[in-house]
Amino acid sequence: MKKLLKISVLILGIFILPFSAYYGQAQEKLVELNWYFVGYGEDEDTELVEKAINKYIQNYTNLNCTINLHCYDWGSYNSKMAKKIKNREEFDICFTANWSLNYYDNAKEGAFLRLNELLPIYAPKTTALLGEGYLKGTEINGSCYGIPSYKNSVEQYSLFIRKDLAEKYKMNLSTVKNLEDMEPFFEVIKEKETDIYALNSQDVVYSFGLLNMKKLLPTENLYHEDAVAGPGAVYYDTKDYRVFNELERPEVIAFFKQMHSYYEAGYISGNAINEANRVMTNVFCTIDIAATAEHYDSTYQGYEYIRIPISNPIVPDYCITNAIQAISSTSKHPEEAIKFLELVNTDKYINNLLIYGIEDIHYTKVKGKNDIIQFTENHERYYYEIPWILGNVKNTYSFTETERKGKQEISIKNQMGQVDTTMGFVFDFTPVQEQIQKCELIWDPYVHYLSIGLYDPEVYVPIVLKSLEDCGSKEIIAEMQRQLDEWKNLQEK
């Protein structure tokens, strides 16, 4: 009964605006903002959370707005938002990314407002939090069209090794620095665990990043909505800004040979190409870019993993553009919308309201641990499960101490990551679209098979290079070089 009374009082407090809401700063007519984002659809208590946010804004901030939250489900978000944008409907904020509601295309077509001059004025704390390098990742021809979420944006290839098997065979992994160092352990697994493959090669399809190469076509990562396959890359730390065909680089050929030798040795499944699930439970070691072993444990339940980094940490642009809030060019209140996003990114209370709902209704804090929470029986009425989509992950509460520590280390990890030298360069492949379409038919299957070890590079690489050249690969590389040179010259002015 006491618990029910407490919840009733909390809800009543949310719906009744204080006296100050009708006088002082709130005498001015409030601006109504509409924010659209993707998820699992609107929850039962979304309106309750909206009212809590708006009450807080009026009581504790200088903002002159209220917010309406609109969460569309994964299947309908793109089509619904594309229709709004096409019809020039008025709204204020929307989620966009390289994998959802295409950030690059919509920005170029005028759907989003340019923010370069506005962010330092209306979101100074967020601007400082993100830093110049982070914001540069959102730029298209020098213009920033959105506020990226502050989260772990470092990509570092690592080996994830099943801890139970490493302990079972008393493996000393302290000397492991690269994939080659794992070969004696692969042999142990092959000999003694006949139902287990030593290496999951599915994730090494995206191996060019492991070799410090940045693809200039949106193919190297798993997130890009308009991914296409073909040649063309630069080194992340390039000093000469030269574009090259990856298949002509000796380190790529060496990697293909290494993977093929593992296939021939029986370390890799002969059916790797047909594995429907990237996560194979019958695998000892996987190459992946997951940030922590804890993340891997939670994703691939049933085993604990040991993580060993095998590449330098990098902050690539696609790890920044995979979560952005944009201001619609149809918004009548862009300044107020930016101020609101400043609040989302810097105010812990608002941040957690958006993610977890209302304290003592949807969650409670663990006694003696201010930032660690647990769900109540009402949590299904409101819980936004993807906090990195909405803003600053550092401010969100955690369910475990390990999770909390991981969030606190985000800044350190992001600062450790080498910033992509060509951050902000976006290749426009329209001039060579026909050549790319032809090359994709060659690149996609052959390079895939080469990467996971199923093809012999000494046989297939010369064939692939000749076929790519016949399809126009040299024209693609030349166009990439022309655009990159032009972009570089603009950066130096």
Short mmCIF file of C-alpha atoms in Angstrom, two decimals:
data_model
loop_
_atom_site.label_atom_id
_atom_site.label_comp_id
_atom_site.label_asym_id
_atom_site.label_seq_id
_atom_site.Cartn_x
_atom_site.Cartn_y
_atom_site.Cartn_z
CA MET A 1 0.00 0.00 0.00
CA LYS A 2 2.83 2.41 0.90
CA LYS A 3 4.59 1.60 -2.39
CA LEU A 4 1.38 2.30 -4.36
CA LEU A 5 0.89 5.59 -2.51
CA LYS A 6 4.49 6.64 -3.24
CA ILE A 7 4.08 5.95 -6.96
CA SER A 8 0.74 7.82 -7.01
CA VAL A 9 2.34 10.86 -5.40
CA LEU A 10 5.21 10.77 -7.90
CA ILE A 11 2.82 10.64 -10.85
CA LEU A 12 0.67 13.42 -9.39
CA GLY A 13 3.76 15.59 -8.99
CA ILE A 14 4.60 15.14 -12.64
CA PHE A 15 1.17 16.15 -13.92
CA ILE A 16 0.72 19.21 -11.71
CA LEU A 17 2.92 22.09 -12.82
CA PRO A 18 4.30 24.27 -10.06
CA PHE A 19 3.17 27.85 -9.49
CA SER A 20 6.41 29.09 -11.11
CA ALA A 21 5.38 27.50 -14.39
CA TYR A 22 2.74 30.19 -14.85
CA TYR A 23 4.86 33.15 -13.83
CA GLY A 24 8.44 34.38 -14.29
CA GLN A 25 10.24 32.78 -17.22
CA ALA A 26 7.22 30.70 -18.22
CA GLN A 27 5.00 33.74 -18.89
CA GLU A 28 6.53 33.74 -22.35
CA LYS A 29 4.78 31.33 -24.70
CA LEU A 30 6.52 27.96 -24.65
CA VAL A 31 8.02 26.58 -27.83
CA GLU A 32 6.86 23.04 -28.63
CA LEU A 33 9.62 20.80 -30.02
CA ASN A 34 9.12 17.48 -31.79
CA TRP A 35 11.91 14.88 -31.66
CA TYR A 36 11.80 11.74 -33.82
CA PHE A 37 14.06 8.75 -33.25
CA VAL A 38 14.21 5.03 -33.95
CA GLY A 39 13.66 2.17 -31.53
CA TYR A 40 10.96 -0.32 -30.59
CA GLY A 41 8.06 2.10 -30.84
CA GLU A 42 6.51 4.29 -28.17
CA ASP A 43 6.17 2.80 -24.70
CA GLU A 44 3.08 2.87 -22.53
CA ASP A 45 4.51 5.57 -20.24
CA THR A 46 6.06 7.81 -22.90
CA GLU A 47 3.60 10.60 -22.13
CA LEU A 48 4.39 10.32 -18.42
CA VAL A 49 8.12 10.68 -19.15
CA GLU A 50 7.46 13.64 -21.46
CA LYS A 51 5.62 15.42 -18.66
CA ALA A 52 8.48 14.73 -16.25
CA ILE A 53 10.99 16.16 -18.72
CA ASN A 54 8.89 19.25 -19.37
CA LYS A 55 8.32 19.88 -15.68
CA TYR A 56 12.07 19.69 -15.06
CA ILE A 57 12.78 22.05 -17.96
CA GLN A 58 10.40 24.67 -16.58
CA ASN A 59 11.59 24.36 -12.98
CA TYR A 60 15.33 24.01 -13.35
CA THR A 61 16.47 25.42 -16.69
CA ASN A 62 16.31 28.61 -18.72
CA LEU A 63 14.89 26.81 -21.73
CA ASN A 64 11.58 28.02 -23.04
CA CYS A 65 10.31 24.80 -24.58
CA THR A 66 8.42 21.57 -24.14
CA ILE A 67 9.31 18.33 -25.89
CA ASN A 68 7.21 15.72 -27.67
CA LEU A 69 8.94 12.35 -28.07
CA HIS A 70 8.19 10.23 -31.14
CA CYS A 71 9.80 6.78 -31.26
CA TYR A 72 9.13 4.91 -34.51
CA ASP A 73 9.89 1.22 -34.75
CA TRP A 74 12.86 -0.12 -36.73
CA GLY A 75 10.75 -1.24 -39.66
CA SER A 76 8.94 2.03 -40.27
CA TYR A 77 11.34 4.78 -39.15
CA ASN A 78 13.13 5.35 -42.45
CA SER A 79 9.99 5.39 -44.59
CA LYS A 80 8.02 7.64 -42.23
CA MET A 81 10.84 10.13 -41.83
CA ALA A 82 11.67 10.09 -45.55
CA LYS A 83 8.06 11.05 -46.24
CA LYS A 84 8.20 13.92 -43.75
CA ILE A 85 11.42 15.20 -45.29
CA LYS A 86 10.15 14.88 -48.86
CA ASN A 87 6.93 16.74 -48.01
CA ARG A 88 8.89 19.41 -46.09
CA GLU A 89 6.85 18.79 -42.95
CA GLU A 90 7.78 20.95 -40.00
CA PHE A 91 9.60 19.20 -37.17
CA ASP A 92 12.63 19.98 -35.04
CA ILE A 93 14.97 17.07 -34.28
CA CYS A 94 15.51 13.63 -35.77
CA PHE A 95 17.91 10.75 -35.41
CA THR A 96 20.07 10.07 -38.44
CA ALA A 97 23.14 7.95 -39.13
CA ASN A 98 25.22 6.27 -41.79
CA TRP A 99 22.91 3.26 -41.39
CA SER A 100 19.53 4.90 -40.80
CA LEU A 101 17.82 7.85 -42.50
CA ASN A 102 21.00 8.37 -44.51
CA TYR A 103 22.89 11.24 -42.90
CA TYR A 104 25.07 11.99 -45.91
CA ASP A 105 22.31 12.07 -48.53
CA ASN A 106 19.81 14.02 -46.44
CA ALA A 107 22.40 16.58 -45.38
CA LYS A 108 23.50 17.13 -48.98
CA GLU A 109 19.87 17.49 -50.11
CA GLY A 110 19.11 20.20 -47.56
CA ALA A 111 17.03 18.24 -45.06
CA PHE A 112 19.23 19.23 -42.11
CA LEU A 113 20.43 22.57 -40.82
CA ARG A 114 24.12 23.52 -40.96
CA LEU A 115 25.35 23.82 -37.37
CA ASN A 116 28.96 25.05 -37.56
CA GLU A 117 28.22 28.54 -36.23
CA LEU A 118 25.26 27.58 -34.02
CA LEU A 119 26.77 24.83 -31.86
CA PRO A 120 29.38 26.96 -30.05
CA ILE A 121 26.67 29.51 -29.20
CA TYR A 122 23.72 27.31 -28.20
CA ALA A 123 25.49 24.09 -27.16
CA PRO A 124 28.90 25.19 -25.82
CA LYS A 125 29.23 22.37 -23.29
CA THR A 126 28.38 19.71 -25.86
CA THR A 127 30.80 21.30 -28.31
CA ALA A 128 33.55 21.14 -25.68
CA LEU A 129 32.62 17.56 -24.73
CA LEU A 130 32.81 16.32 -28.31
CA GLY A 131 35.87 18.33 -29.31
CA GLU A 132 36.92 19.51 -32.74
CA GLY A 133 38.12 16.10 -33.92
CA TYR A 134 34.87 14.36 -33.01
CA LEU A 135 32.69 16.99 -34.68
CA LYS A 136 34.89 16.84 -37.77
CA GLY A 137 33.62 13.30 -38.29
CA THR A 138 30.17 14.70 -39.09
CA GLU A 139 31.43 17.16 -41.70
CA ILE A 140 30.45 17.04 -45.34
CA ASN A 141 32.55 19.41 -47.44
CA GLY A 142 33.39 21.35 -44.28
CA SER A 143 29.83 21.60 -42.94
CA CYS A 144 28.50 19.91 -39.80
CA TYR A 145 24.84 18.90 -39.95
CA GLY A 146 24.32 17.11 -36.66
CA ILE A 147 25.32 16.46 -33.07
CA PRO A 148 26.88 12.99 -32.71
CA SER A 149 26.31 10.86 -29.63
CA TYR A 150 29.22 10.80 -27.22
CA LYS A 151 30.06 7.13 -26.80
CA ASN A 152 32.93 4.73 -27.28
CA SER A 153 33.95 5.56 -30.86
CA VAL A 154 37.28 3.77 -30.88
CA GLU A 155 37.74 0.83 -33.22
CA GLN A 156 40.43 -1.61 -32.19
CA TYR A 157 40.73 -5.09 -33.59
CA SER A 158 41.18 -7.66 -30.87
CA LEU A 159 41.33 -11.40 -30.36
CA PHE A 160 38.51 -12.75 -28.21
CA ILE A 161 39.56 -16.09 -26.76
CA ARG A 162 37.37 -18.46 -24.82
CA LYS A 163 38.63 -18.31 -21.26
CA ASP A 164 37.46 -21.80 -20.30
CA LEU A 165 39.54 -23.45 -23.05
CA ALA A 166 42.59 -21.27 -22.39
CA GLU A 167 42.50 -22.32 -18.73
CA LYS A 168 41.75 -25.96 -19.53
CA TYR A 169 44.98 -26.27 -21.53
CA LYS A 170 46.97 -23.88 -19.32
CA MET A 171 47.71 -21.53 -22.20
CA ASN A 172 50.10 -18.68 -21.44
CA LEU A 173 48.61 -15.85 -23.48
CA SER A 174 50.82 -13.12 -22.00
CA THR A 175 53.15 -13.22 -25.01
CA VAL A 176 50.40 -12.93 -27.63
CA LYS A 177 50.72 -9.67 -29.58
CA ASN A 178 49.27 -10.68 -32.95
CA LEU A 179 47.43 -13.44 -34.77
CA GLU A 180 50.61 -15.37 -35.57
CA ASP A 181 51.34 -15.78 -31.86
CA MET A 182 48.11 -17.78 -31.53
CA GLU A 183 49.19 -20.53 -33.92
CA PRO A 184 50.55 -22.96 -31.25
CA PHE A 185 47.26 -22.61 -29.37
CA PHE A 186 45.25 -23.15 -32.55
CA GLU A 187 47.12 -26.42 -33.00
CA VAL A 188 46.23 -27.51 -29.45
CA ILE A 189 42.54 -26.84 -30.09
CA LYS A 190 42.65 -28.69 -33.41
CA GLU A 191 44.21 -31.76 -31.81
CA LYS A 192 42.24 -31.90 -28.56
CA GLU A 193 38.87 -30.26 -29.27
CA THR A 194 37.64 -32.03 -32.40
CA ASP A 195 34.22 -30.34 -32.33
CA ILE A 196 35.66 -26.83 -32.14
CA TYR A 197 37.30 -24.68 -34.81
CA ALA A 198 40.31 -22.66 -33.72
CA LEU A 199 39.36 -19.43 -35.52
CA ASN A 200 36.13 -17.74 -36.57
CA SER A 201 37.04 -16.10 -39.87
CA GLN A 202 33.66 -14.50 -40.55
CA ASP A 203 34.57 -11.22 -38.85
CA VAL A 204 37.83 -10.83 -40.76
CA VAL A 205 35.86 -10.04 -43.92
CA TYR A 206 36.37 -6.46 -42.73
CA SER A 207 40.11 -6.95 -42.42
CA PHE A 208 41.39 -3.80 -44.11
CA GLY A 209 40.87 -1.79 -40.92
CA LEU A 210 43.05 -4.33 -39.13
CA LEU A 211 45.80 -3.35 -41.58
CA ASN A 212 45.36 0.40 -40.88
CA MET A 213 43.48 1.00 -44.13
CA LYS A 214 40.42 3.19 -44.52
CA LYS A 215 38.02 2.25 -47.29
CA LEU A 216 36.82 5.28 -49.24
CA LEU A 217 33.71 3.45 -50.38
CA PRO A 218 31.23 2.78 -47.55
CA THR A 219 32.03 -0.94 -47.38
CA GLU A 220 34.51 -1.57 -44.58
CA ASN A 221 32.05 -1.28 -41.69
CA LEU A 222 28.86 -3.08 -40.87
CA TYR A 223 26.75 0.02 -40.29
CA HIS A 224 26.55 1.93 -43.55
CA GLU A 225 23.10 2.04 -45.13
CA ASP A 226 24.42 2.46 -48.68
CA ALA A 227 27.35 0.06 -48.53
CA VAL A 228 28.94 -0.79 -51.86
CA ALA A 229 31.99 -2.91 -52.55
CA GLY A 230 35.05 -2.03 -54.57
CA PRO A 231 38.67 -0.89 -54.49
CA GLY A 232 40.06 2.32 -53.03
CA ALA A 233 41.65 3.11 -49.67
CA VAL A 234 44.10 5.33 -47.81
CA TYR A 235 46.03 4.66 -44.62
CA TYR A 236 44.36 6.06 -41.51
CA ASP A 237 47.55 7.92 -40.63
CA THR A 238 48.39 8.86 -44.21
CA LYS A 239 50.93 11.60 -44.76
CA ASP A 240 50.98 11.63 -48.56
CA TYR A 241 47.19 11.25 -49.03
CA ARG A 242 47.68 8.68 -51.79
CA VAL A 243 44.74 6.47 -52.73
CA PHE A 244 45.52 2.85 -53.62
CA ASN A 245 43.94 -0.44 -54.57
CA GLU A 246 44.18 -2.59 -51.45
CA LEU A 247 44.80 -5.77 -53.43
CA GLU A 248 48.08 -4.29 -54.66
CA ARG A 249 49.43 -3.84 -51.13
CA PRO A 250 51.90 -6.50 -49.89
CA GLU A 251 50.45 -6.56 -46.37
CA VAL A 252 47.03 -7.46 -47.76
CA ILE A 253 48.46 -10.33 -49.80
CA ALA A 254 50.38 -11.51 -46.72
CA PHE A 255 47.17 -11.46 -44.67
CA PHE A 256 45.26 -13.43 -47.32
CA LYS A 257 48.07 -16.01 -47.38
CA GLN A 258 47.99 -16.27 -43.60
CA MET A 259 44.24 -16.86 -43.53
CA HIS A 260 44.47 -19.41 -46.34
CA SER A 261 47.19 -21.31 -44.46
CA TYR A 262 44.84 -21.48 -41.45
CA TYR A 263 42.10 -22.85 -43.66
CA GLU A 264 44.44 -25.50 -45.06
CA ALA A 265 45.60 -26.38 -41.53
CA GLY A 266 41.99 -26.98 -40.48
CA TYR A 267 41.79 -24.05 -38.07
CA ILE A 268 38.94 -22.43 -40.05
CA SER A 269 35.64 -24.07 -40.95
CA GLY A 270 35.38 -25.08 -44.60
CA ASN A 271 31.77 -23.94 -44.39
CA ALA A 272 32.66 -20.49 -43.03
CA ILE A 273 31.10 -18.69 -45.97
CA ASN A 274 27.71 -20.27 -45.27
CA GLU A 275 27.62 -19.61 -41.53
CA ALA A 276 24.37 -17.71 -41.16
CA ASN A 277 25.34 -16.48 -37.70
CA ARG A 278 28.59 -14.54 -37.24
CA VAL A 279 28.67 -15.91 -33.71
CA MET A 280 29.71 -19.54 -33.82
CA THR A 281 29.60 -21.25 -30.44
CA ASN A 282 32.02 -23.92 -31.66
CA VAL A 283 34.91 -21.47 -32.06
CA PHE A 284 37.90 -20.91 -29.78
CA CYS A 285 39.07 -17.49 -31.05
CA THR A 286 37.44 -14.64 -32.97
CA ILE A 287 38.81 -11.40 -34.40
CA ASP A 288 36.39 -8.59 -33.61
CA ILE A 289 36.19 -4.88 -32.80
CA ALA A 290 34.11 -5.17 -29.62
CA ALA A 291 35.38 -2.66 -27.08
CA THR A 292 35.67 -4.94 -24.07
CA ALA A 293 35.67 -8.59 -23.10
CA GLU A 294 32.66 -7.82 -20.89
CA HIS A 295 30.72 -6.68 -23.96
CA TYR A 296 31.64 -9.89 -25.71
CA ASP A 297 30.55 -11.95 -22.70
CA SER A 298 27.15 -10.25 -22.61
CA THR A 299 26.68 -10.56 -26.38
CA TYR A 300 27.75 -14.17 -26.72
CA GLN A 301 26.27 -15.59 -23.54
CA GLY A 302 27.52 -18.83 -22.16
CA TYR A 303 31.26 -18.15 -22.15
CA GLU A 304 33.76 -15.71 -20.72
CA TYR A 305 36.34 -14.26 -23.08
CA ILE A 306 39.87 -12.92 -22.84
CA ARG A 307 40.50 -9.86 -25.02
CA ILE A 308 43.91 -9.22 -26.61
CA PRO A 309 44.21 -6.09 -28.82
CA ILE A 310 46.12 -6.65 -32.07
CA SER A 311 45.80 -3.24 -33.76
CA ASN A 312 46.19 0.40 -32.81
CA PRO A 313 43.01 2.12 -31.60
CA ILE A 314 41.48 4.37 -34.26
CA VAL A 315 38.54 6.79 -34.26
CA PRO A 316 37.07 6.33 -37.76
CA ASP A 317 34.39 8.65 -39.07
CA TYR A 318 31.77 5.89 -39.37
CA CYS A 319 31.99 5.29 -35.60
CA ILE A 320 30.93 8.92 -35.18
CA THR A 321 28.27 9.11 -37.88
CA ASN A 322 26.51 5.98 -36.62
CA ALA A 323 24.46 8.06 -34.15
CA ILE A 324 23.56 11.71 -34.80
CA GLN A 325 20.77 14.12 -33.88
CA ALA A 326 20.04 16.55 -36.70
CA ILE A 327 18.00 19.75 -36.68
CA SER A 328 15.44 19.80 -39.47
CA SER A 329 15.76 22.64 -41.96
CA THR A 330 11.98 23.04 -41.55
CA SER A 331 12.25 23.76 -37.81
CA LYS A 332 10.95 27.16 -36.75
CA HIS A 333 12.88 26.96 -33.50
CA PRO A 334 16.39 25.63 -34.31
CA GLU A 335 18.12 27.55 -31.52
CA GLU A 336 15.76 26.14 -28.90
CA ALA A 337 16.15 22.65 -30.37
CA ILE A 338 19.95 22.89 -30.07
CA LYS A 339 19.62 24.16 -26.49
CA PHE A 340 17.44 21.16 -25.69
CA LEU A 341 20.03 18.75 -27.12
CA GLU A 342 22.63 20.55 -25.01
CA LEU A 343 20.50 19.63 -21.99
CA VAL A 344 20.20 16.01 -23.15
CA ASN A 345 23.98 15.70 -23.47
CA THR A 346 24.98 17.50 -20.27
CA ASP A 347 22.18 17.00 -17.73
CA LYS A 348 22.32 13.60 -16.05
CA TYR A 349 18.73 13.73 -14.82
CA ILE A 350 17.27 14.40 -18.27
CA ASN A 351 19.55 11.84 -19.89
CA ASN A 352 18.38 9.07 -17.58
CA LEU A 353 14.74 10.12 -17.78
CA LEU A 354 14.95 9.55 -21.53
CA ILE A 355 16.61 6.16 -21.18
CA TYR A 356 15.23 4.54 -18.03
CA GLY A 357 12.13 6.54 -17.20
CA ILE A 358 11.20 7.82 -13.75
CA GLU A 359 13.03 6.81 -10.60
CA ASP A 360 10.95 4.70 -8.19
CA ILE A 361 8.42 4.03 -10.95
CA HIS A 362 10.45 2.37 -13.70
CA TYR A 363 13.72 1.80 -11.82
CA THR A 364 15.32 2.24 -8.41
CA LYS A 365 18.88 3.04 -7.42
CA VAL A 366 20.87 0.30 -5.71
CA LYS A 367 21.40 1.29 -2.09
CA GLY A 368 24.75 2.98 -1.55
CA LYS A 369 25.54 3.08 -5.31
CA ASN A 370 24.27 6.28 -6.83
CA ASP A 371 24.84 5.43 -10.50
CA ILE A 372 23.82 1.76 -10.41
CA ILE A 373 20.16 0.89 -10.83
CA GLN A 374 17.77 -2.02 -11.00
CA PHE A 375 14.43 -2.30 -12.76
CA THR A 376 11.09 -2.24 -11.00
CA GLU A 377 8.19 -4.41 -12.08
CA ASN A 378 6.97 -1.43 -14.14
CA HIS A 379 10.07 -1.08 -16.31
CA GLU A 380 8.40 -2.54 -19.38
CA ARG A 381 6.13 0.49 -19.44
CA TYR A 382 9.17 2.63 -20.28
CA TYR A 383 12.73 1.69 -21.18
CA TYR A 384 14.73 2.94 -24.16
CA GLU A 385 17.16 0.08 -24.75
CA ILE A 386 19.69 1.82 -27.02
CA PRO A 387 21.11 4.74 -24.98
CA TRP A 388 23.93 5.49 -27.44
CA ILE A 389 21.36 6.53 -30.05
CA LEU A 390 20.09 9.45 -27.95
CA GLY A 391 23.20 11.17 -26.63
CA ASN A 392 25.97 11.15 -24.04
CA VAL A 393 26.44 7.58 -22.83
CA LYS A 394 28.76 8.69 -20.02
CA ASN A 395 25.80 10.16 -18.15
CA THR A 396 23.59 7.08 -18.25
CA TYR A 397 23.14 4.87 -15.21
CA SER A 398 24.44 1.28 -15.23
CA PHE A 399 23.25 -2.10 -14.03
CA THR A 400 26.66 -3.35 -12.88
CA GLU A 401 29.88 -1.88 -11.53
CA THR A 402 31.76 -3.19 -14.58
CA GLU A 403 29.38 -1.37 -16.90
CA ARG A 404 29.72 1.83 -14.87
CA LYS A 405 33.53 1.71 -15.01
CA GLY A 406 33.40 1.12 -18.75
CA LYS A 407 31.35 4.27 -19.26
CA GLN A 408 33.73 6.31 -17.15
CA GLU A 409 36.62 5.15 -19.32
CA ILE A 410 35.01 6.30 -22.58
CA SER A 411 36.81 9.65 -22.59
CA ILE A 412 40.18 7.99 -21.99
CA LYS A 413 39.61 5.46 -24.77
CA ASN A 414 38.43 8.10 -27.24
CA GLN A 415 41.48 10.24 -26.49
CA MET A 416 43.77 7.22 -27.00
CA GLY A 417 42.32 6.55 -30.42
CA GLN A 418 44.23 7.89 -33.39
CA VAL A 419 41.97 10.28 -35.29
CA ASP A 420 41.54 9.40 -38.94
CA THR A 421 43.72 11.81 -40.96
CA THR A 422 41.08 12.12 -43.68
CA MET A 423 38.24 12.61 -41.18
CA GLY A 424 35.54 14.67 -42.86
CA PHE A 425 36.29 13.55 -46.40
CA VAL A 426 33.26 11.92 -48.04
CA PHE A 427 33.75 10.39 -51.46
CA ASP A 428 31.04 11.18 -54.01
CA PHE A 429 30.97 8.10 -56.21
CA THR A 430 28.43 9.50 -58.70
CA PRO A 431 31.06 10.25 -61.41
CA VAL A 432 32.22 6.61 -61.42
CA GLN A 433 29.03 4.88 -60.39
CA GLU A 434 28.96 2.65 -63.48
CA GLN A 435 32.53 1.44 -62.87
CA ILE A 436 31.78 0.80 -59.20
CA GLN A 437 28.70 -1.27 -60.03
CA LYS A 438 30.80 -3.45 -62.35
CA CYS A 439 33.66 -3.79 -59.86
CA GLU A 440 31.27 -4.71 -57.07
CA LEU A 441 30.29 -7.89 -58.90
CA ILE A 442 33.94 -8.96 -58.78
CA TRP A 443 34.99 -7.53 -55.43
CA ASP A 444 32.17 -8.71 -53.21
CA PRO A 445 32.45 -12.51 -53.63
CA TYR A 446 36.16 -12.88 -54.40
CA VAL A 447 37.57 -10.56 -51.71
CA HIS A 448 35.15 -12.08 -49.22
CA TYR A 449 36.50 -15.57 -49.90
CA LEU A 450 40.10 -14.36 -49.86
CA SER A 451 39.60 -12.58 -46.52
CA ILE A 452 38.24 -15.61 -44.71
CA GLY A 453 40.89 -17.93 -46.10
CA LEU A 454 38.90 -20.05 -48.53
CA TYR A 455 40.75 -18.93 -51.68
CA ASP A 456 44.45 -19.16 -52.47
CA PRO A 457 45.65 -15.56 -53.03
CA GLU A 458 48.48 -16.63 -55.32
CA VAL A 459 45.89 -18.01 -57.72
CA TYR A 460 43.01 -15.58 -57.32
CA VAL A 461 44.47 -12.13 -56.62
CA PRO A 462 45.99 -11.76 -60.13
CA ILE A 463 42.65 -12.84 -61.66
CA VAL A 464 40.70 -10.39 -59.49
CA LEU A 465 43.06 -7.48 -60.22
CA LYS A 466 42.79 -8.04 -63.98
CA SER A 467 38.99 -8.30 -63.80
CA LEU A 468 38.76 -5.12 -61.71
CA GLU A 469 40.96 -3.25 -64.15
CA ASP A 470 38.70 -4.34 -67.01
CA CYS A 471 35.72 -2.99 -65.03
CA GLY A 472 37.30 0.43 -64.47
CA SER A 473 39.14 0.19 -61.15
CA LYS A 474 41.84 2.62 -62.28
CA GLU A 475 39.20 5.25 -63.10
CA ILE A 476 37.70 4.78 -59.61
CA ILE A 477 41.07 5.26 -57.91
CA ALA A 478 41.82 8.32 -60.06
CA GLU A 479 38.48 9.93 -59.17
CA MET A 480 39.03 9.22 -55.48
CA GLN A 481 42.46 10.82 -55.70
CA ARG A 482 41.08 13.89 -57.49
CA GLN A 483 38.38 14.45 -54.86
CA LEU A 484 40.73 13.80 -51.94
CA ASP A 485 43.30 16.28 -53.33
CA GLU A 486 40.56 18.87 -53.74
CA TRP A 487 39.34 18.29 -50.18
CA LYS A 488 42.88 18.47 -48.77
CA ASN A 489 43.53 21.78 -50.53
CA LEU A 490 40.37 23.23 -48.97
CA GLN A 491 41.49 22.09 -45.50
CA GLU A 492 44.80 23.91 -45.91
CA LYS A 493 43.24 27.27 -46.81
#
